[in-house]
Short mmCIF file of C-alpha atoms and ligand atoms in Angstrom, two decimals:
data_model
loop_
_atom_site.label_atom_id
_atom_site.label_comp_id
_atom_site.label_asym_id
_atom_site.label_seq_id
_atom_site.Cartn_x
_atom_site.Cartn_y
_atom_site.Cartn_z
CA MET F 1 -31.35 -148.19 -129.72
CA LYS F 2 -28.96 -150.22 -127.69
CA ARG F 3 -25.21 -149.03 -127.74
CA LEU F 4 -23.16 -151.68 -129.47
CA TYR F 5 -19.26 -152.39 -129.09
CA GLY F 6 -16.93 -154.40 -131.03
CA GLY F 7 -14.10 -156.50 -129.50
CA ILE F 8 -11.24 -158.14 -131.60
CA ASP F 9 -8.58 -160.71 -129.84
CA LEU F 10 -5.58 -160.89 -132.18
CA GLY F 11 -3.75 -164.14 -131.23
CA GLY F 12 -0.59 -165.68 -133.05
CA SER F 13 -2.76 -168.30 -134.84
CA LYS F 14 -6.32 -166.91 -134.68
CA ILE F 15 -8.42 -163.86 -134.89
CA GLU F 16 -11.54 -163.71 -132.65
CA SER F 17 -14.24 -160.96 -132.86
CA VAL F 18 -17.58 -160.14 -131.08
CA VAL F 19 -20.02 -157.61 -131.03
CA CYS F 20 -21.41 -157.02 -127.64
CA ASP F 21 -24.12 -154.69 -125.90
CA GLU F 22 -22.99 -152.51 -123.01
CA GLU F 23 -23.92 -155.41 -120.56
CA GLY F 24 -21.53 -157.55 -122.15
CA ARG F 25 -24.02 -159.93 -123.88
CA VAL F 26 -22.39 -161.34 -126.90
CA LEU F 27 -24.51 -160.74 -129.90
CA ALA F 28 -22.34 -162.49 -132.59
CA SER F 29 -18.78 -163.98 -132.85
CA GLU F 30 -16.30 -164.84 -135.56
CA ARG F 31 -13.17 -166.71 -135.57
CA ARG F 32 -10.43 -166.90 -138.53
CA PRO F 33 -6.90 -167.67 -138.83
CA THR F 34 -4.44 -164.80 -138.34
CA PRO F 35 -2.85 -163.58 -141.48
CA VAL F 36 0.84 -162.62 -140.91
CA GLU F 37 2.16 -162.21 -144.44
CA SER F 38 2.08 -158.55 -144.11
CA ALA F 39 0.90 -155.63 -142.04
CA GLY F 40 -1.75 -154.94 -144.75
CA ALA F 41 -2.79 -158.41 -144.75
CA LEU F 42 -3.15 -158.55 -140.89
CA LEU F 43 -5.16 -155.29 -140.73
CA GLU F 44 -7.40 -156.70 -143.54
CA GLY F 45 -7.86 -159.82 -141.60
CA LEU F 46 -8.75 -157.98 -138.41
CA ALA F 47 -11.28 -155.65 -140.20
CA ALA F 48 -12.90 -158.48 -142.15
CA SER F 49 -13.33 -160.42 -139.11
CA LEU F 50 -15.17 -157.63 -137.19
CA ARG F 51 -17.25 -156.95 -140.30
CA ALA F 52 -18.49 -160.44 -140.23
CA ALA F 53 -19.49 -160.25 -136.60
CA CYS F 54 -21.23 -157.26 -137.35
CA ALA F 55 -23.21 -158.75 -140.25
CA THR F 56 -24.38 -161.75 -138.02
CA ALA F 57 -25.35 -159.20 -135.48
CA GLY F 58 -27.37 -157.20 -138.02
CA ALA F 59 -25.21 -154.05 -137.41
CA ARG F 60 -22.87 -151.95 -139.59
CA PRO F 61 -19.27 -151.38 -138.13
CA GLU F 62 -19.82 -147.56 -138.25
CA GLU F 63 -22.82 -147.97 -136.09
CA LEU F 64 -20.55 -149.37 -133.18
CA GLU F 65 -19.89 -147.00 -130.47
CA GLY F 66 -16.24 -148.26 -130.37
CA VAL F 67 -13.94 -151.09 -130.95
CA GLY F 68 -11.30 -152.71 -128.90
CA LEU F 69 -8.56 -154.61 -130.01
CA GLY F 70 -6.53 -157.10 -127.63
CA ALA F 71 -3.04 -158.00 -129.06
CA PRO F 72 0.08 -159.65 -127.71
CA GLY F 73 2.58 -157.41 -126.18
CA PRO F 74 4.82 -155.22 -125.91
CA LEU F 75 2.45 -152.54 -127.39
CA ASP F 76 1.80 -148.93 -126.61
CA ALA F 77 -1.87 -148.61 -125.77
CA GLY F 78 -1.96 -144.85 -125.62
CA SER F 79 -0.60 -144.55 -129.33
CA GLY F 80 -2.26 -147.76 -130.49
CA LEU F 81 1.33 -149.22 -131.83
CA LEU F 82 2.26 -152.87 -131.79
CA LEU F 83 5.85 -152.84 -130.89
CA GLU F 84 7.48 -156.09 -131.34
CA PRO F 85 5.10 -159.04 -130.82
CA PRO F 86 6.88 -162.32 -130.49
CA ASN F 87 4.41 -164.57 -132.34
CA LEU F 88 3.31 -162.47 -135.37
CA GLY F 89 6.09 -163.43 -137.91
CA GLY F 90 8.38 -160.61 -137.38
CA LEU F 91 5.96 -157.61 -137.82
CA ARG F 92 7.09 -154.64 -135.52
CA ASP F 93 6.45 -151.13 -134.81
CA LEU F 94 3.10 -151.53 -136.37
CA PRO F 95 0.33 -148.73 -136.07
CA LEU F 96 -2.92 -150.73 -135.61
CA ALA F 97 -5.46 -148.59 -133.99
CA GLU F 98 -5.63 -145.72 -136.43
CA PRO F 99 -5.63 -147.62 -139.53
CA LEU F 100 -8.24 -149.92 -138.20
CA ALA F 101 -10.54 -147.05 -137.08
CA ARG F 102 -10.39 -145.61 -140.59
CA MET F 103 -11.15 -149.07 -142.08
CA LEU F 104 -14.26 -149.64 -139.88
CA GLY F 105 -15.37 -146.14 -139.48
CA ALA F 106 -15.61 -146.46 -135.64
CA PRO F 107 -13.07 -145.47 -132.83
CA CYS F 108 -10.52 -148.23 -132.11
CA PHE F 109 -8.54 -148.80 -128.98
CA LEU F 110 -5.50 -151.11 -128.45
CA GLU F 111 -4.74 -153.00 -125.23
CA ASN F 112 -2.43 -155.88 -124.18
CA ASP F 113 -4.36 -159.02 -124.77
CA ALA F 114 -4.14 -160.20 -121.03
CA ASN F 115 -5.06 -157.06 -119.87
CA ALA F 116 -8.20 -156.80 -122.02
CA ALA F 117 -9.26 -160.42 -120.86
CA ALA F 118 -8.72 -159.21 -117.25
CA LEU F 119 -11.06 -156.24 -117.63
CA GLY F 120 -13.63 -158.60 -119.29
CA GLU F 121 -13.56 -161.10 -116.37
CA PHE F 122 -13.51 -158.31 -113.77
CA THR F 123 -16.46 -156.44 -115.55
CA PHE F 124 -18.60 -159.23 -116.91
CA GLY F 125 -17.35 -162.56 -115.81
CA ALA F 126 -16.15 -164.29 -112.75
CA GLY F 127 -14.65 -161.17 -111.27
CA ARG F 128 -17.56 -158.87 -111.32
CA GLY F 129 -18.27 -157.07 -108.33
CA VAL F 130 -14.71 -157.19 -107.11
CA ARG F 131 -12.24 -154.06 -106.96
CA ASP F 132 -8.97 -155.86 -106.26
CA GLY F 133 -8.26 -158.87 -108.43
CA VAL F 134 -5.90 -160.70 -110.56
CA TYR F 135 -6.48 -162.46 -113.80
CA ILE F 136 -4.21 -165.40 -114.79
CA THR F 137 -4.38 -167.39 -118.21
CA LEU F 138 -2.67 -170.67 -117.90
CA SER F 139 -1.99 -171.70 -121.57
CA THR F 140 1.05 -172.52 -123.51
CA GLY F 141 2.44 -169.44 -121.93
CA ILE F 142 1.26 -167.83 -118.71
CA GLY F 143 -0.36 -164.23 -118.87
CA GLY F 144 -2.03 -161.93 -116.35
CA GLY F 145 -3.55 -158.59 -115.80
CA LEU F 146 -4.16 -156.90 -112.51
CA VAL F 147 -7.25 -154.98 -111.74
CA LEU F 148 -6.74 -152.89 -108.69
CA ASP F 149 -8.95 -150.47 -106.85
CA GLY F 150 -11.33 -151.07 -109.85
CA ARG F 151 -8.75 -150.08 -112.51
CA LEU F 152 -6.44 -151.88 -114.91
CA TYR F 153 -3.03 -151.39 -113.36
CA ARG F 154 -0.15 -150.89 -115.91
CA GLY F 155 2.62 -149.59 -113.82
CA ALA F 156 4.87 -146.67 -114.54
CA SER F 157 6.22 -148.35 -117.72
CA GLY F 158 2.88 -149.49 -118.98
CA THR F 159 4.07 -153.18 -118.79
CA ALA F 160 2.75 -154.38 -115.28
CA GLY F 161 0.93 -157.74 -114.99
CA GLU F 162 3.54 -159.84 -116.88
CA VAL F 163 3.03 -162.37 -114.05
CA GLY F 164 4.48 -165.22 -116.44
CA HIS F 165 7.78 -163.83 -116.02
CA MET F 166 8.13 -163.56 -112.20
CA ILE F 167 11.48 -165.50 -111.38
CA LEU F 168 10.63 -168.14 -108.94
CA GLU F 169 13.87 -170.40 -109.71
CA PRO F 170 16.79 -168.30 -111.04
CA GLU F 171 18.75 -171.41 -111.94
CA GLY F 172 15.69 -173.03 -113.31
CA PRO F 173 14.39 -174.06 -116.88
CA LEU F 174 15.02 -171.67 -119.73
CA CYS F 175 11.87 -169.61 -120.57
CA GLY F 176 10.70 -168.17 -124.07
CA CYS F 177 11.87 -164.65 -122.82
CA GLY F 178 15.37 -165.90 -122.59
CA ARG F 179 15.45 -165.57 -118.72
CA ARG F 180 15.57 -168.91 -116.40
CA GLY F 181 13.21 -170.07 -114.08
CA CYS F 182 10.26 -167.76 -114.84
CA TRP F 183 6.77 -168.94 -113.53
CA GLU F 184 5.93 -169.70 -117.31
CA ALA F 185 9.15 -172.02 -117.65
CA LEU F 186 7.73 -173.91 -114.70
CA ALA F 187 3.96 -173.96 -114.87
CA SER F 188 2.88 -173.38 -118.37
CA GLY F 189 1.24 -175.83 -120.81
CA LEU F 190 4.71 -176.02 -122.62
CA ALA F 191 6.59 -176.70 -119.23
CA LEU F 192 4.29 -179.48 -118.36
CA ALA F 193 4.87 -180.97 -121.70
CA ARG F 194 8.58 -180.78 -121.43
CA GLU F 195 8.55 -182.42 -117.97
CA ALA F 196 6.10 -185.13 -119.52
CA ARG F 197 8.67 -185.76 -122.30
CA ALA F 198 11.40 -186.11 -119.62
CA ALA F 199 9.36 -188.53 -117.54
CA LEU F 200 8.16 -190.85 -120.57
CA GLU F 201 11.84 -191.32 -121.58
CA ARG F 202 12.63 -192.74 -118.31
CA LEU F 203 9.33 -194.97 -118.07
CA PRO F 204 10.10 -198.64 -117.99
CA ALA F 205 8.46 -201.13 -120.58
CA GLY F 206 5.07 -202.14 -119.06
CA PRO F 207 1.31 -201.51 -119.20
CA GLU F 208 2.00 -197.66 -118.54
CA ARG F 209 4.36 -197.34 -121.21
CA GLU F 210 1.86 -199.14 -123.56
CA TRP F 211 -0.82 -196.78 -122.63
CA TRP F 212 1.40 -193.85 -123.60
CA LEU F 213 2.57 -195.29 -126.76
CA ALA F 214 -1.07 -196.13 -127.91
CA ARG F 215 -2.34 -192.78 -127.04
CA LEU F 216 0.73 -190.95 -128.69
CA SER F 217 0.73 -193.15 -131.83
CA GLY F 218 4.19 -194.27 -130.80
CA ARG F 219 5.60 -190.90 -130.65
CA LEU F 220 6.21 -190.14 -126.94
CA GLU F 221 7.95 -186.85 -127.76
CA ALA F 222 4.63 -185.50 -128.94
CA VAL F 223 3.02 -185.53 -125.67
CA THR F 224 1.07 -182.35 -124.75
CA ALA F 225 -0.51 -181.06 -121.50
CA ARG F 226 -3.74 -182.31 -122.49
CA ASP F 227 -2.38 -185.96 -122.62
CA VAL F 228 -0.80 -185.55 -119.22
CA PHE F 229 -4.32 -184.54 -117.85
CA ALA F 230 -6.06 -187.68 -119.46
CA ALA F 231 -3.37 -189.90 -118.05
CA GLU F 232 -4.04 -188.46 -114.59
CA ALA F 233 -7.74 -188.97 -115.24
CA ALA F 234 -7.05 -192.54 -116.00
CA GLY F 235 -4.67 -193.04 -113.18
CA VAL F 236 -1.84 -193.98 -115.61
CA ALA F 237 1.73 -192.88 -114.41
CA PRO F 238 3.38 -190.38 -114.60
CA GLY F 239 0.24 -188.50 -115.24
CA PRO F 240 -0.70 -187.96 -111.29
CA GLU F 241 2.66 -186.72 -110.32
CA LEU F 242 3.03 -184.49 -113.30
CA VAL F 243 -0.16 -182.84 -112.31
CA GLU F 244 0.75 -182.70 -108.86
CA ARG F 245 3.83 -180.87 -109.59
CA GLU F 246 2.14 -178.54 -112.12
CA ALA F 247 -0.48 -177.71 -109.41
CA GLY F 248 2.17 -176.94 -107.06
CA TRP F 249 3.88 -174.50 -109.04
CA VAL F 250 0.69 -172.79 -110.26
CA GLY F 251 0.06 -172.53 -106.42
CA VAL F 252 3.82 -170.95 -105.73
CA GLY F 253 3.07 -168.24 -108.26
CA MET F 254 -0.48 -167.35 -106.85
CA ALA F 255 1.22 -167.40 -103.31
CA ASN F 256 3.52 -164.81 -104.36
CA LEU F 257 0.72 -162.76 -106.12
CA ILE F 258 -1.34 -162.94 -102.77
CA GLN F 259 1.53 -161.78 -100.54
CA LEU F 260 2.27 -158.94 -103.03
CA LEU F 261 -1.17 -157.67 -103.85
CA ALA F 262 -3.68 -159.23 -101.37
CA PRO F 263 -6.44 -159.68 -103.97
CA ARG F 264 -10.18 -160.30 -103.23
CA ARG F 265 -10.36 -162.74 -106.18
CA ILE F 266 -7.94 -164.50 -108.64
CA VAL F 267 -9.61 -165.55 -111.66
CA VAL F 268 -7.90 -168.44 -113.67
CA GLY F 269 -8.44 -168.66 -117.69
CA GLY F 270 -6.72 -170.42 -120.31
CA GLY F 271 -6.54 -173.94 -121.75
CA LEU F 272 -5.02 -175.66 -118.68
CA SER F 273 -7.95 -173.98 -116.56
CA ARG F 274 -10.33 -176.55 -118.31
CA ALA F 275 -8.89 -179.38 -116.09
CA GLY F 276 -10.96 -177.48 -113.46
CA GLU F 277 -10.66 -178.46 -109.84
CA ARG F 278 -8.27 -181.36 -110.50
CA LEU F 279 -5.56 -178.70 -111.16
CA LEU F 280 -7.13 -175.54 -109.47
CA GLY F 281 -8.02 -177.25 -106.17
CA ARG F 282 -4.51 -178.36 -105.63
CA ALA F 283 -3.10 -174.94 -106.75
CA ARG F 284 -5.47 -173.25 -104.29
CA ALA F 285 -4.39 -175.57 -101.52
CA ARG F 286 -0.66 -175.03 -102.30
CA ALA F 287 -1.34 -171.33 -102.31
CA LEU F 288 -3.36 -171.08 -99.13
CA GLU F 289 -0.48 -173.13 -97.44
CA LEU F 290 2.18 -170.69 -98.41
CA ALA F 291 0.63 -167.30 -98.17
CA PHE F 292 -0.27 -165.40 -95.08
CA ALA F 293 -3.60 -166.61 -93.53
CA SER F 294 -4.52 -162.85 -93.01
CA ALA F 295 -4.24 -162.27 -96.57
CA THR F 296 -6.46 -165.09 -97.69
CA ARG F 297 -9.49 -164.87 -95.30
CA GLU F 298 -11.72 -163.40 -97.96
CA LEU F 299 -9.73 -164.73 -101.04
CA GLU F 300 -11.62 -166.66 -103.76
CA ILE F 301 -9.77 -168.54 -106.51
CA VAL F 302 -12.06 -169.36 -109.29
CA PRO F 303 -12.27 -170.22 -113.01
CA ALA F 304 -12.85 -167.66 -115.60
CA GLU F 305 -16.49 -167.63 -116.94
CA LEU F 306 -16.45 -165.74 -120.42
CA GLU F 307 -16.64 -167.81 -123.52
CA ALA F 308 -14.24 -165.40 -125.14
CA PRO F 309 -12.54 -163.34 -122.31
CA GLY F 310 -10.09 -161.84 -124.83
CA ALA F 311 -12.58 -160.55 -127.26
CA VAL F 312 -15.31 -159.43 -124.71
CA GLY F 313 -12.57 -157.82 -122.68
CA ALA F 314 -11.46 -155.75 -125.69
CA ALA F 315 -14.94 -154.66 -126.05
CA VAL F 316 -14.73 -153.46 -122.43
CA VAL F 317 -11.54 -151.71 -123.15
CA ALA F 318 -13.59 -149.52 -125.88
CA MET F 319 -16.32 -148.99 -123.34
CA ARG F 320 -13.84 -147.68 -120.73
CA ARG F 321 -11.63 -145.68 -122.88
CA LEU F 322 -14.78 -143.85 -124.51
CA ARG F 323 -15.76 -142.98 -120.72
CA GLY F 324 -12.33 -141.56 -120.42
CA GLU F 325 -11.26 -144.43 -117.96
CA ALA F 326 -7.97 -146.25 -118.26
ZN1 ZN X 401 10.28 -165.59 -118.80
#
């Protein structure tokens, strides 16, 4: 009988669960909204989601070798405790791994969500076969995970890999973390939308402004990163300049990571990565322009491959912890 693993990705708005085999093949997956009314409701939601994925896969939860849970940090991976997640309705110091293990009848392991996704991509996705790599998720925020010498790198405090909060411009725009000029405040989806709002306010009357008013039903302040990429594809100002600026900042952050870590591969996931080479191509060019040539000779910057990197990565966390690996 094949060994099966469960993986759960706990996000601020949704829970995604998978059941997969030891080669990372997804046998079943399930999604539902995240209940944040109480700790009990959250645990019930996590267990119910994984049970539903198990039912589709034709397995019982207690038949799983183990279950990994990826959650937004800060958390304590060793003790399975969620410390003070910013997007989960004020829940804090919440034990997750132990109660979930009791509810499911299988060992459970907690990991930071971006670290889990990094392990997923560097085990079964676009990073497989590589021992030194960086995973970056470009989304409403920017997250990341470091796989160095074949292992997840957590640092002395366990918080390594918070690439989105590298400070690139100390007097720059305010970040969600309270600091200024973090990479996330300059290059995330929210940062792109903020720049777009400012640019649209200045846009004079004319066909471009008409295009935006039609697309956004008259509410220019509702612009999102997705609208900016649509404008860029249609050649409507200020779409192209905004995407150029965005790609430039993505490249600056990557150049810093290259100088520091000299990775073999940078894997880029998250919603913004769906813009593909239009974003990644320019970001790569900028990063190569700024980093030492000697550090980039063998470097590849590629899009993520996994359908559900967070949930599959969580299953990889369970596989590795059961083998005694970090
Ligand atoms: Zn920050």
